[in-house]
mmCIF file of C-alpha atoms in Angstrom:
data_model
loop_
_atom_site.group_PDB
_atom_site.id
_atom_site.type_symbol
_atom_site.label_atom_id
_atom_site.label_comp_id
_atom_site.label_asym_id
_atom_site.label_seq_id
_atom_site.Cartn_x
_atom_site.Cartn_y
_atom_site.Cartn_z
ATOM 1 C CA MET A 5 2.928 -12.035 -5.145
ATOM 2 C CA MET A 6 3.608 -12.183 -1.423
ATOM 3 C CA GLU A 7 2.464 -15.395 0.198
ATOM 4 C CA VAL A 8 0.922 -14.756 3.584
ATOM 5 C CA GLU A 9 -0.292 -17.602 5.685
ATOM 6 C CA PRO A 10 -4.093 -17.437 5.828
ATOM 7 C CA GLN A 11 -5.870 -17.528 9.130
ATOM 8 C CA GLN A 12 -6.628 -21.206 9.431
ATOM 9 C CA GLN A 13 -9.458 -22.823 11.292
ATOM 10 C CA ALA A 14 -8.009 -22.918 14.775
ATOM 11 C CA PRO A 15 -8.040 -26.164 16.698
ATOM 12 C CA ARG A 16 -10.591 -26.336 19.482
ATOM 13 C CA ARG A 17 -9.517 -23.483 21.709
ATOM 14 C CA VAL A 18 -8.682 -24.752 25.178
ATOM 15 C CA THR A 19 -7.525 -21.356 26.368
ATOM 16 C CA PRO A 20 -9.872 -18.377 26.427
ATOM 17 C CA ASP A 21 -8.890 -15.635 23.999
ATOM 18 C CA HIS A 22 -8.276 -13.163 26.810
ATOM 19 C CA GLN A 23 -5.557 -15.460 28.185
ATOM 20 C CA LEU A 24 -3.955 -15.979 24.768
ATOM 21 C CA ARG A 25 -3.574 -12.214 24.491
ATOM 22 C CA ASN A 26 -1.296 -12.396 27.528
ATOM 23 C CA LEU A 27 1.274 -14.520 25.688
ATOM 24 C CA PRO A 28 4.590 -12.700 25.382
ATOM 25 C CA ASP A 29 4.712 -10.427 22.381
ATOM 26 C CA LEU A 30 6.733 -7.417 21.346
ATOM 27 C CA PRO A 31 5.704 -4.606 19.054
ATOM 28 C CA ALA A 32 7.338 -4.950 15.655
ATOM 29 C CA ARG A 33 9.664 -2.004 16.278
ATOM 30 C CA LYS A 34 11.406 -3.863 19.110
ATOM 31 C CA GLU A 35 11.953 -7.108 17.253
ATOM 32 C CA PRO A 36 15.539 -7.579 16.050
ATOM 33 C CA HIS A 37 14.643 -7.701 12.376
ATOM 34 C CA ALA A 38 12.080 -8.667 9.807
ATOM 35 C CA LEU A 39 12.293 -12.416 10.517
ATOM 36 C CA TRP A 40 10.446 -12.051 13.834
ATOM 37 C CA ARG A 41 7.815 -9.804 12.269
ATOM 38 C CA ALA A 42 7.358 -12.258 9.394
ATOM 39 C CA ALA A 43 7.049 -15.239 11.760
ATOM 40 C CA ARG A 44 4.459 -13.371 13.833
ATOM 41 C CA ALA A 45 2.469 -12.236 10.806
ATOM 42 C CA GLY A 46 2.578 -15.575 8.989
ATOM 43 C CA ASP A 47 4.498 -14.110 6.038
ATOM 44 C CA VAL A 48 5.796 -17.390 4.636
ATOM 45 C CA ASP A 49 7.677 -15.752 1.736
ATOM 46 C CA ALA A 50 9.587 -13.423 4.050
ATOM 47 C CA VAL A 51 10.465 -16.301 6.385
ATOM 48 C CA ARG A 52 11.619 -18.375 3.404
ATOM 49 C CA GLU A 53 13.705 -15.430 2.185
ATOM 50 C CA ALA A 54 15.334 -15.038 5.619
ATOM 51 C CA VAL A 55 16.155 -18.747 5.720
ATOM 52 C CA SER A 56 17.654 -18.559 2.216
ATOM 53 C CA ALA A 57 19.690 -15.500 3.223
ATOM 54 C CA GLY A 58 21.286 -17.527 6.000
ATOM 55 C CA LEU A 59 19.956 -15.516 8.936
ATOM 56 C CA SER A 60 20.418 -17.169 12.316
ATOM 57 C CA LEU A 61 17.224 -19.051 13.025
ATOM 58 C CA ASP A 62 18.092 -19.544 16.687
ATOM 59 C CA ALA A 63 18.876 -15.900 17.491
ATOM 60 C CA ARG A 64 16.755 -14.280 20.192
ATOM 61 C CA ASP A 65 14.766 -11.091 20.462
ATOM 62 C CA GLY A 66 14.533 -8.828 23.518
ATOM 63 C CA LEU A 67 12.398 -11.392 25.375
ATOM 64 C CA GLY A 68 14.706 -14.264 24.502
ATOM 65 C CA ARG A 69 12.365 -15.705 21.858
ATOM 66 C CA THR A 70 13.529 -17.332 18.659
ATOM 67 C CA PRO A 71 11.597 -16.880 15.399
ATOM 68 C CA LEU A 72 10.349 -20.450 15.865
ATOM 69 C CA VAL A 73 8.887 -19.607 19.280
ATOM 70 C CA VAL A 74 7.167 -16.546 17.779
ATOM 71 C CA ALA A 75 5.695 -18.616 14.922
ATOM 72 C CA VAL A 76 4.464 -21.294 17.352
ATOM 73 C CA VAL A 77 2.943 -18.764 19.775
ATOM 74 C CA HIS A 78 0.955 -17.272 16.907
ATOM 75 C CA GLY A 79 0.034 -20.646 15.370
ATOM 76 C CA ARG A 80 1.796 -19.979 12.066
ATOM 77 C CA LYS A 81 2.205 -23.628 11.014
ATOM 78 C CA ARG A 82 3.594 -22.975 7.554
ATOM 79 C CA CYS A 83 6.193 -20.605 8.992
ATOM 80 C CA VAL A 84 7.043 -23.275 11.576
ATOM 81 C CA ASP A 85 7.564 -25.763 8.734
ATOM 82 C CA VAL A 86 9.857 -23.374 6.829
ATOM 83 C CA LEU A 87 11.874 -22.597 9.960
ATOM 84 C CA LEU A 88 12.266 -26.252 10.955
ATOM 85 C CA ASP A 89 13.117 -27.304 7.394
ATOM 86 C CA GLY A 90 15.655 -24.459 7.329
ATOM 87 C CA GLY A 91 17.417 -25.775 10.408
ATOM 88 C CA ALA A 92 15.776 -24.027 13.372
ATOM 89 C CA ASP A 93 16.367 -25.973 16.577
ATOM 90 C CA PRO A 94 13.058 -27.114 18.114
ATOM 91 C CA GLU A 95 14.793 -27.342 21.484
ATOM 92 C CA THR A 96 16.024 -23.737 21.746
ATOM 93 C CA PRO A 97 14.177 -22.310 24.742
ATOM 94 C CA SER A 98 12.760 -18.847 25.217
ATOM 95 C CA GLY A 99 14.173 -16.488 27.822
ATOM 96 C CA HIS A 100 12.498 -18.336 30.699
ATOM 97 C CA ARG A 101 13.422 -21.772 29.303
ATOM 98 C CA SER A 102 10.024 -22.636 27.817
ATOM 99 C CA ARG A 103 10.401 -24.495 24.558
ATOM 100 C CA PRO A 104 8.335 -24.282 21.382
ATOM 101 C CA LEU A 105 6.637 -27.578 22.283
ATOM 102 C CA ALA A 106 5.272 -26.082 25.515
ATOM 103 C CA TYR A 107 3.860 -23.108 23.605
ATOM 104 C CA ALA A 108 2.184 -25.455 21.118
ATOM 105 C CA ALA A 109 0.774 -27.444 24.052
ATOM 106 C CA PHE A 110 -0.530 -24.196 25.546
ATOM 107 C CA ARG A 111 -2.358 -23.543 22.282
ATOM 108 C CA GLY A 112 -3.854 -27.060 22.439
ATOM 109 C CA ASP A 113 -2.572 -27.714 18.928
ATOM 110 C CA ALA A 114 -1.828 -31.435 18.550
ATOM 111 C CA ALA A 115 -0.743 -31.105 14.900
ATOM 112 C CA LEU A 116 1.806 -28.442 15.779
ATOM 113 C CA CYS A 117 3.044 -30.532 18.712
ATOM 114 C CA ALA A 118 3.416 -33.546 16.411
ATOM 115 C CA ARG A 119 5.437 -31.478 13.927
ATOM 116 C CA LEU A 120 7.786 -30.266 16.674
ATOM 117 C CA LEU A 121 8.168 -33.761 18.114
ATOM 118 C CA GLY A 122 8.935 -35.066 14.630
ATOM 119 C CA ALA A 123 11.658 -32.429 14.318
ATOM 120 C CA GLY A 124 13.315 -33.607 17.530
ATOM 121 C CA ALA A 125 11.585 -31.736 20.353
ATOM 122 C CA ASP A 126 11.987 -33.540 23.683
ATOM 123 C CA PRO A 127 8.653 -33.874 25.516
ATOM 124 C CA ASN A 128 10.444 -34.153 28.863
ATOM 125 C CA LYS A 129 12.431 -30.903 28.859
ATOM 126 C CA LYS A 130 11.437 -28.570 31.659
ATOM 127 C CA ALA A 131 10.959 -24.815 31.783
ATOM 128 C CA ALA A 132 12.422 -22.730 34.618
ATOM 129 C CA ASP A 133 9.405 -23.570 36.797
ATOM 130 C CA GLY A 134 9.801 -27.303 36.185
ATOM 131 C CA TRP A 135 6.806 -27.587 33.869
ATOM 132 C CA THR A 136 7.016 -29.840 30.821
ATOM 133 C CA ALA A 137 4.802 -29.670 27.747
ATOM 134 C CA LEU A 138 2.694 -32.429 29.355
ATOM 135 C CA HIS A 139 2.059 -30.251 32.424
ATOM 136 C CA VAL A 140 1.004 -27.394 30.155
ATOM 137 C CA ALA A 141 -1.297 -29.547 28.014
ATOM 138 C CA ALA A 142 -2.920 -31.135 31.062
ATOM 139 C CA ARG A 143 -3.433 -27.722 32.679
ATOM 140 C CA GLN A 144 -5.047 -26.439 29.487
ATOM 141 C CA GLY A 145 -7.337 -29.462 29.206
ATOM 142 C CA ALA A 146 -5.883 -30.365 25.805
ATOM 143 C CA ALA A 147 -6.644 -34.095 25.867
ATOM 144 C CA ASP A 148 -5.410 -34.723 22.295
ATOM 145 C CA VAL A 149 -2.072 -33.121 23.115
ATOM 146 C CA VAL A 150 -1.785 -35.063 26.395
ATOM 147 C CA ARG A 151 -2.400 -38.351 24.536
ATOM 148 C CA LEU A 152 0.139 -37.410 21.857
ATOM 149 C CA LEU A 153 2.822 -36.442 24.366
ATOM 150 C CA LEU A 154 2.328 -39.623 26.386
ATOM 151 C CA ALA A 155 2.517 -41.715 23.196
ATOM 152 C CA ARG A 156 5.767 -39.930 22.276
ATOM 153 C CA GLY A 157 7.454 -40.658 25.608
ATOM 154 C CA ALA A 158 6.479 -37.812 27.925
ATOM 155 C CA SER A 159 6.999 -38.820 31.534
ATOM 156 C CA ARG A 160 3.787 -38.889 33.504
ATOM 157 C CA ASP A 161 5.932 -38.773 36.670
ATOM 158 C CA ALA A 162 7.795 -35.515 35.908
ATOM 159 C CA ARG A 163 7.364 -33.030 38.743
ATOM 160 C CA THR A 164 7.125 -29.259 38.665
ATOM 161 C CA GLY A 165 9.128 -27.043 40.981
ATOM 162 C CA THR A 166 6.293 -27.405 43.496
ATOM 163 C CA GLY A 167 6.280 -31.199 43.246
ATOM 164 C CA ARG A 168 3.155 -31.682 41.134
ATOM 165 C CA THR A 169 2.822 -34.192 38.330
ATOM 166 C CA ALA A 170 0.888 -33.420 35.167
ATOM 167 C CA LEU A 171 -1.842 -35.967 35.737
ATOM 168 C CA VAL A 172 -2.766 -35.169 39.340
#
């Protein structure tokens, strides 16, 4: 029987649904192969099968996203666990240098952020625009994520490309 990740009770949504729909996504036909589709759909068995088959977990799709980024964007925690346990790099950025931790911060998901930090994600890495996961969490009003990132060493003095800190 195929194991598909159930829709879980989402953490308190700090981003309106209409803005979450604007997160980068590709139709299934444009994704490189089934691993991206499985990560997006929460198909844990298919992700596990891809990991066992030795597929590259840090390969990128047409938007520069890894399967881990896709799983994080869609909140597929069990797929994230399988990918990280299989060796996916939590520091591999998307095409515009945003990392999985920043996407989890955007979702306001402290548990997902904690999992990524535990797997080696650096809270101080910047995206192309200079934003760190702390900037994203603060912008989203995700207080639990902000507290977590600060406790795990995020710099409150990091500046964006426009010179702003996360806590101003």
